[in-house]
Amino acid sequence: MANTGEKVLVIGACGQLGSELTLELRNIYGGDNVIAADISTPKQAELRDSGPFEEVDVLNKQVLKDLASKYNFKHIYQLAAVLSATGEKKPKFAWQLNMEGLFNILDLALEQKVASVYWPSSIAVFGPNTPRRHTPQHTVMDPNTVYGISKQAGERWCEYYFLKHGLDVRSLRYPGLIGYKALPGGGTTDYAVDIYHKALAGETFECFLSEHTYLPMMYMPDAIKATIDLMQAPADAVKVRSSYNLSAMSFSPAEIAKAIQQHIPDFNITYNPDYRQQIADSWPQSIDDSAAQQDWGWKPAYDLNAMTKDMLLNLRKMQLV
Ligand code: NAD
């Protein structure tokens, strides 16, 4: 995706990822060239004021067509989805939104001759029989959550549209994303955001996962950088057309608590695992992302300590505003 003045549509722009990705895309491509779209309206003034916003339901094909006529966008980021924990509470709806939302965008992209589509997958595509450490790019995938099943099916369809229709679809399997600008939207790794808020509020954090549950995680600036690097890579460098493994760090609740205690020594954590423990237990502990490294030069910048320092610094600044 070169900087040619072509318009970009971001669906799900008000979410945890979308609110940061939209701002970075506007920095690169210009505010007026990046259309933020979501079923709910933006809460952050920065997002509201930096470019166009459209209230859009990704399940409404006519509205999507009208939007294409209005803006003639050439690139689409389709981020709207039901996440893992919420998906287990509303399985049929999660399947409907995650699959139909993707199909609507893939078909719109073909009809409107869109140049590229970005659609995020997740480590949730893996399941209990997947090797849990350094999970390879190509391996056993038997997800047992609705979210994971929808992401795995989505990956297959992305590759199918690339192979059968030549559509330039690109995708990353994000680990748990951690950021300070927006709250997470109902995933199994949300604890790793909430814990910072509780620590700064001087409260004990009750974790819904057990002490030694290791999961792959990533700080939001790395996730944004990976997304933009992948989308800016030359098409022939993008060899994986289902979705790339992507990795930055892996830690347990006990380890993130320890990292926070280096800054806030009185901070306390307790453990009370709920239904999300079972989801976490079916996911990898760490990811092998050598394909992303080789194909388009992926390299993360943040580890647990660097992220913790930056999260606490920025959340403190936000408290002062
Ligand atoms: P989120 O829940 O914070 O945001 C999703 C956004 O989509 C929300 O603003 C919501 O209002 C919007 N939306 C919901 N239904 C819609 C509809 N019908 N039409 C238009 N917009 C709609 O999620 P997120 O964390 O920002 O995740 C974005 C994407 O990244 C998702 O596809 C998710 O599966 C993927 N992902 C996220 C993580 C993570 O840790 N956050 C990890 C792996 C993958």
XYZ file of C-alpha atoms and ligand atoms in Angstrom:
365
model
C 0.000 0.000 0.000
C 2.078 2.909 -1.299
C 1.328 6.517 -0.321
C -0.469 7.496 -3.541
C -3.351 9.575 -2.171
C -5.754 6.620 -2.526
C -8.491 6.441 0.086
C -8.550 3.878 2.894
C -11.593 2.541 4.773
C -11.214 1.222 8.351
C -14.203 -0.746 9.682
C -14.234 -1.269 13.451
C -12.272 1.992 13.759
C -13.508 2.765 17.286
C -12.196 -0.460 18.859
C -9.021 -1.167 20.810
C -6.961 -1.760 17.664
C -8.930 0.398 15.227
C -8.717 3.607 17.230
C -4.908 3.497 17.186
C -4.501 2.055 13.700
C -6.795 4.709 12.181
C -4.750 7.532 13.724
C -1.487 6.058 12.451
C -2.942 5.530 8.950
C -4.083 9.172 8.996
C -0.551 10.244 9.973
C 0.831 8.375 6.981
C -1.842 8.857 4.303
C -3.495 12.111 5.442
C -6.586 12.625 7.648
C -9.079 13.086 4.793
C -7.864 9.957 3.014
C -8.659 7.572 5.877
C -12.372 6.988 6.526
C -13.132 5.662 9.990
C -16.276 3.497 10.115
C -17.906 1.748 13.044
C -21.316 0.735 14.344
C -20.691 2.956 17.369
C -19.467 6.567 17.381
C -15.894 7.538 18.355
C -15.323 8.498 21.993
C -11.822 9.920 21.513
C -11.766 13.521 20.309
C -8.547 12.834 18.374
C -10.248 10.108 16.340
C -13.399 12.189 15.812
C -11.577 15.318 14.706
C -8.752 13.944 12.567
C -10.781 12.755 9.537
C -14.143 11.523 8.218
C -16.311 9.163 10.284
C -19.216 7.033 9.012
C -21.645 5.059 11.139
C -21.706 1.711 9.347
C -22.882 -1.832 10.074
C -20.513 -4.196 8.261
C -23.438 -6.627 7.919
C -25.336 -4.124 5.737
C -24.166 -4.660 2.135
C -26.112 -1.716 0.701
C -24.556 0.721 3.161
C -21.100 -0.613 2.228
C -21.848 -0.116 -1.496
C -23.084 3.428 -0.873
C -19.902 4.124 1.066
C -17.783 2.843 -1.828
C -19.626 5.176 -4.250
C -19.163 8.107 -1.888
C -15.434 7.665 -1.211
C -14.050 5.362 -3.917
C -11.630 3.834 -1.368
C -8.906 1.506 -2.666
C -7.861 -0.198 0.582
C -10.027 -1.718 3.335
C -9.105 -2.714 6.888
C -11.938 -4.921 8.225
C -11.499 -5.085 12.013
C -15.097 -5.481 13.248
C -15.520 -8.764 15.121
C -16.856 -10.409 18.262
C -13.816 -11.372 20.370
C -13.038 -14.651 22.148
C -14.653 -14.253 25.571
C -17.794 -12.476 24.303
C -18.012 -15.011 21.467
C -18.506 -17.867 23.944
C -21.514 -16.019 25.361
C -23.048 -15.259 21.949
C -21.751 -18.049 19.686
C -24.225 -17.738 16.780
C -23.913 -13.977 16.670
C -20.106 -14.204 16.807
C -20.128 -16.592 13.849
C -22.539 -14.347 11.922
C -20.607 -11.109 12.470
C -17.145 -12.593 12.037
C -17.956 -14.534 8.857
C -20.591 -12.387 7.118
C -18.611 -9.253 7.931
C -15.577 -10.753 6.194
C -17.554 -12.031 3.163
C -19.221 -8.647 2.704
C -15.818 -6.989 2.568
C -14.175 -9.598 0.314
C -17.091 -9.370 -2.149
C -17.205 -5.577 -1.980
C -13.452 -5.504 -2.663
C -13.929 -7.604 -5.819
C -16.955 -5.609 -7.044
C -15.305 -2.243 -6.432
C -11.846 -3.328 -7.664
C -10.274 -2.468 -4.318
C -6.462 -2.831 -4.385
C -5.896 -4.441 -0.961
C -7.745 -5.781 2.068
C -6.455 -6.251 5.616
C -8.235 -8.641 7.978
C -6.827 -9.668 11.377
C -6.712 -13.238 12.557
C -5.624 -14.405 16.011
C -3.653 -16.992 17.978
C -7.166 -18.340 18.710
C -6.940 -20.290 15.414
C -4.833 -22.805 17.329
C -6.327 -25.453 19.603
C -5.582 -28.035 22.283
C -3.646 -30.334 19.911
C -1.443 -27.577 18.487
C 2.183 -27.630 19.762
C 2.011 -25.010 22.529
C 5.562 -23.686 22.488
C 7.041 -21.894 19.472
C 3.865 -22.786 17.602
C 4.859 -23.086 13.919
C 3.276 -21.182 11.032
C 1.860 -24.405 9.573
C 0.677 -26.911 12.175
C -2.346 -28.695 13.680
C -5.213 -26.227 14.035
C -8.241 -27.461 15.950
C -9.719 -24.359 17.633
C -12.531 -25.079 20.079
C -13.906 -21.573 20.606
C -16.414 -19.956 18.253
C -14.001 -17.071 17.840
C -11.128 -19.397 16.900
C -13.316 -21.396 14.494
C -14.432 -18.178 12.788
C -10.857 -16.892 12.509
C -9.595 -20.179 11.084
C -12.431 -20.277 8.540
C -11.739 -16.610 7.754
C -8.088 -17.387 7.044
C -9.087 -20.134 4.620
C -11.458 -17.757 2.807
C -8.830 -14.993 2.609
C -6.416 -17.405 0.956
C -9.215 -18.666 -1.317
C -10.051 -15.141 -2.560
C -6.355 -14.551 -3.200
C -5.895 -17.812 -5.110
C -9.201 -17.831 -7.051
C -9.820 -14.134 -7.582
C -6.362 -12.571 -7.238
C -7.569 -10.323 -4.400
C -4.617 -8.897 -2.442
C -5.750 -9.912 1.068
C -3.226 -9.776 3.915
C -3.555 -10.917 7.498
C -1.766 -11.303 10.842
C -2.470 -13.693 13.711
C -2.242 -11.171 16.541
C -1.416 -12.325 20.044
C -3.152 -10.532 22.960
C -2.910 -6.778 22.326
C -2.072 -4.367 25.126
C -2.491 -0.596 24.821
C -3.344 2.420 26.958
C -5.420 4.485 24.517
C -8.559 2.323 24.382
C -10.042 -0.405 26.551
C -10.123 -3.975 25.224
C -13.296 -5.427 23.732
C -13.999 -8.804 25.402
C -10.979 -11.035 24.782
C -9.216 -13.639 26.931
C -6.066 -11.496 27.196
C -7.940 -8.368 28.426
C -6.562 -8.958 31.936
C -3.157 -7.718 30.765
C -4.668 -4.271 30.097
C -6.974 -4.113 33.128
C -4.123 -4.975 35.490
C -2.327 -1.671 34.737
C -5.471 0.370 35.428
C -6.047 -1.393 38.759
C -2.383 -1.035 39.767
C -2.462 2.715 39.143
C -5.763 3.051 41.021
C -4.042 1.468 44.046
C -6.418 -1.520 43.939
C -5.789 -5.255 44.222
C -6.255 -6.957 40.849
C -8.305 -10.162 40.762
C -7.097 -12.085 37.721
C -9.506 -14.320 35.793
C -6.593 -16.534 34.693
C -4.376 -18.629 36.963
C -0.939 -17.503 38.101
C 1.191 -19.454 35.601
C -0.924 -19.181 32.446
C 1.525 -18.141 29.733
C 0.101 -16.431 26.656
C 1.677 -14.626 23.694
C 1.184 -10.853 23.945
C 2.139 -7.682 22.076
C 2.297 -3.981 22.867
C 0.022 -1.924 20.603
C 2.785 0.141 18.907
C 4.317 -3.137 17.707
C 0.927 -4.390 16.456
C 0.368 -1.157 14.523
C 3.874 -1.280 13.069
C 3.464 -4.939 12.019
C 0.140 -4.166 10.322
C 1.524 -1.224 8.375
C 4.767 -3.040 7.483
C 2.773 -5.990 6.122
C 0.441 -3.735 4.130
C 3.362 -1.746 2.696
C 5.377 -4.840 1.718
C 5.582 -5.576 -2.026
C 2.867 -8.086 -3.000
C 5.378 -10.744 -4.065
C 7.056 -10.623 -0.615
C 3.785 -11.671 1.026
C 4.063 -15.435 0.700
C 1.507 -16.427 3.365
C -1.976 -15.554 2.175
C -3.904 -17.167 5.026
C -2.393 -15.278 7.997
C 1.095 -14.728 9.424
C 2.171 -15.870 12.893
C 3.311 -12.797 14.818
C 5.180 -12.695 18.107
C 6.681 -10.214 20.575
C 6.601 -11.580 24.159
C 5.033 -14.274 26.348
C 4.283 -13.905 30.046
C 2.052 -15.169 32.835
C -0.147 -13.087 35.183
C 2.487 -13.597 37.916
C 5.204 -12.184 35.655
C 3.287 -9.086 34.578
C 2.411 -8.448 38.255
C 6.131 -8.670 39.111
C 7.008 -6.233 36.315
C 4.410 -3.771 37.675
C 5.717 -4.215 41.246
C 9.082 -2.863 40.097
C 7.286 0.486 39.660
C 4.474 0.099 42.226
C 5.894 -2.114 45.024
C 2.574 -2.294 46.968
C 0.645 -3.689 44.011
C -1.229 -6.921 44.779
C -2.708 -9.627 42.558
C -5.093 -12.477 43.438
C -6.315 -15.296 41.197
C -9.859 -16.438 40.545
C -9.918 -18.296 37.202
C -13.266 -18.364 35.353
C -14.479 -19.733 31.977
C -11.686 -17.830 30.220
C -9.083 -20.160 31.781
C -10.309 -22.957 29.529
C -9.956 -20.727 26.469
C -6.420 -19.700 27.486
C -5.472 -23.351 28.090
C -6.354 -24.193 24.483
C -4.027 -21.500 23.071
C -0.257 -21.494 22.450
C 2.183 -20.181 25.050
C 4.616 -18.790 22.490
C 4.691 -18.334 18.717
C 7.289 -18.963 15.998
C 7.043 -15.985 13.646
C 10.097 -16.717 11.499
C 8.010 -16.558 8.277
C 7.029 -12.925 9.057
C 10.673 -12.145 9.886
C 11.944 -13.641 6.636
C 9.222 -12.464 4.239
C 8.791 -8.814 5.265
C 11.358 -8.182 7.991
C 9.193 -8.303 11.133
C 10.927 -7.396 14.422
C 9.171 -6.247 17.618
C 10.509 -3.354 19.709
C 8.879 -3.986 23.126
C 9.378 -6.694 25.742
C 7.444 -6.974 29.038
C 9.594 -4.492 30.970
C 9.715 -1.869 28.200
C 5.953 -2.169 27.714
C 5.230 -1.912 31.455
C 7.318 1.237 31.795
C 5.585 2.864 28.814
C 2.051 1.764 29.824
C 2.416 3.158 33.356
C 3.972 6.389 32.103
C 1.202 7.026 29.582
C -1.679 5.960 31.834
C -0.327 8.300 34.530
C -0.196 11.146 31.997
C -3.823 10.426 31.012
C -4.883 10.552 34.695
C -3.427 14.054 34.912
C -5.407 15.397 31.929
P -12.842 -4.305 19.694
O -13.971 -5.124 20.176
O -12.143 -3.390 20.633
O -13.310 -3.430 18.437
C -14.186 -3.904 17.435
C -14.911 -2.703 16.854
O -15.822 -3.186 15.865
C -15.748 -1.936 17.907
O -15.455 -0.556 17.864
C -17.192 -2.215 17.490
O -18.069 -1.122 17.735
C -17.031 -2.469 15.995
N -18.142 -3.254 15.451
C -18.788 -4.279 16.052
N -19.772 -4.730 15.252
C -19.745 -3.975 14.138
C -20.513 -3.961 12.948
N -21.538 -4.823 12.758
N -20.212 -3.069 11.986
C -19.198 -2.167 12.171
N -18.447 -2.124 13.284
C -18.710 -3.035 14.256
O -11.806 -5.314 19.001
P -10.248 -5.083 18.771
O -9.536 -5.607 19.948
O -9.999 -3.725 18.302
O -9.999 -6.122 17.594
C -9.969 -5.731 16.248
C -9.690 -6.962 15.399
O -8.433 -7.524 15.782
C -10.725 -8.069 15.537
O -10.920 -8.677 14.291
C -10.074 -9.029 16.491
O -10.540 -10.336 16.288
C -8.614 -8.890 16.106
N -7.732 -9.284 17.220
C -7.669 -8.540 18.363
C -6.854 -8.957 19.410
C -6.768 -8.180 20.717
O -6.095 -8.611 21.644
N -7.401 -7.027 20.808
C -6.081 -10.117 19.283
C -6.180 -10.856 18.113
C -6.983 -10.424 17.076
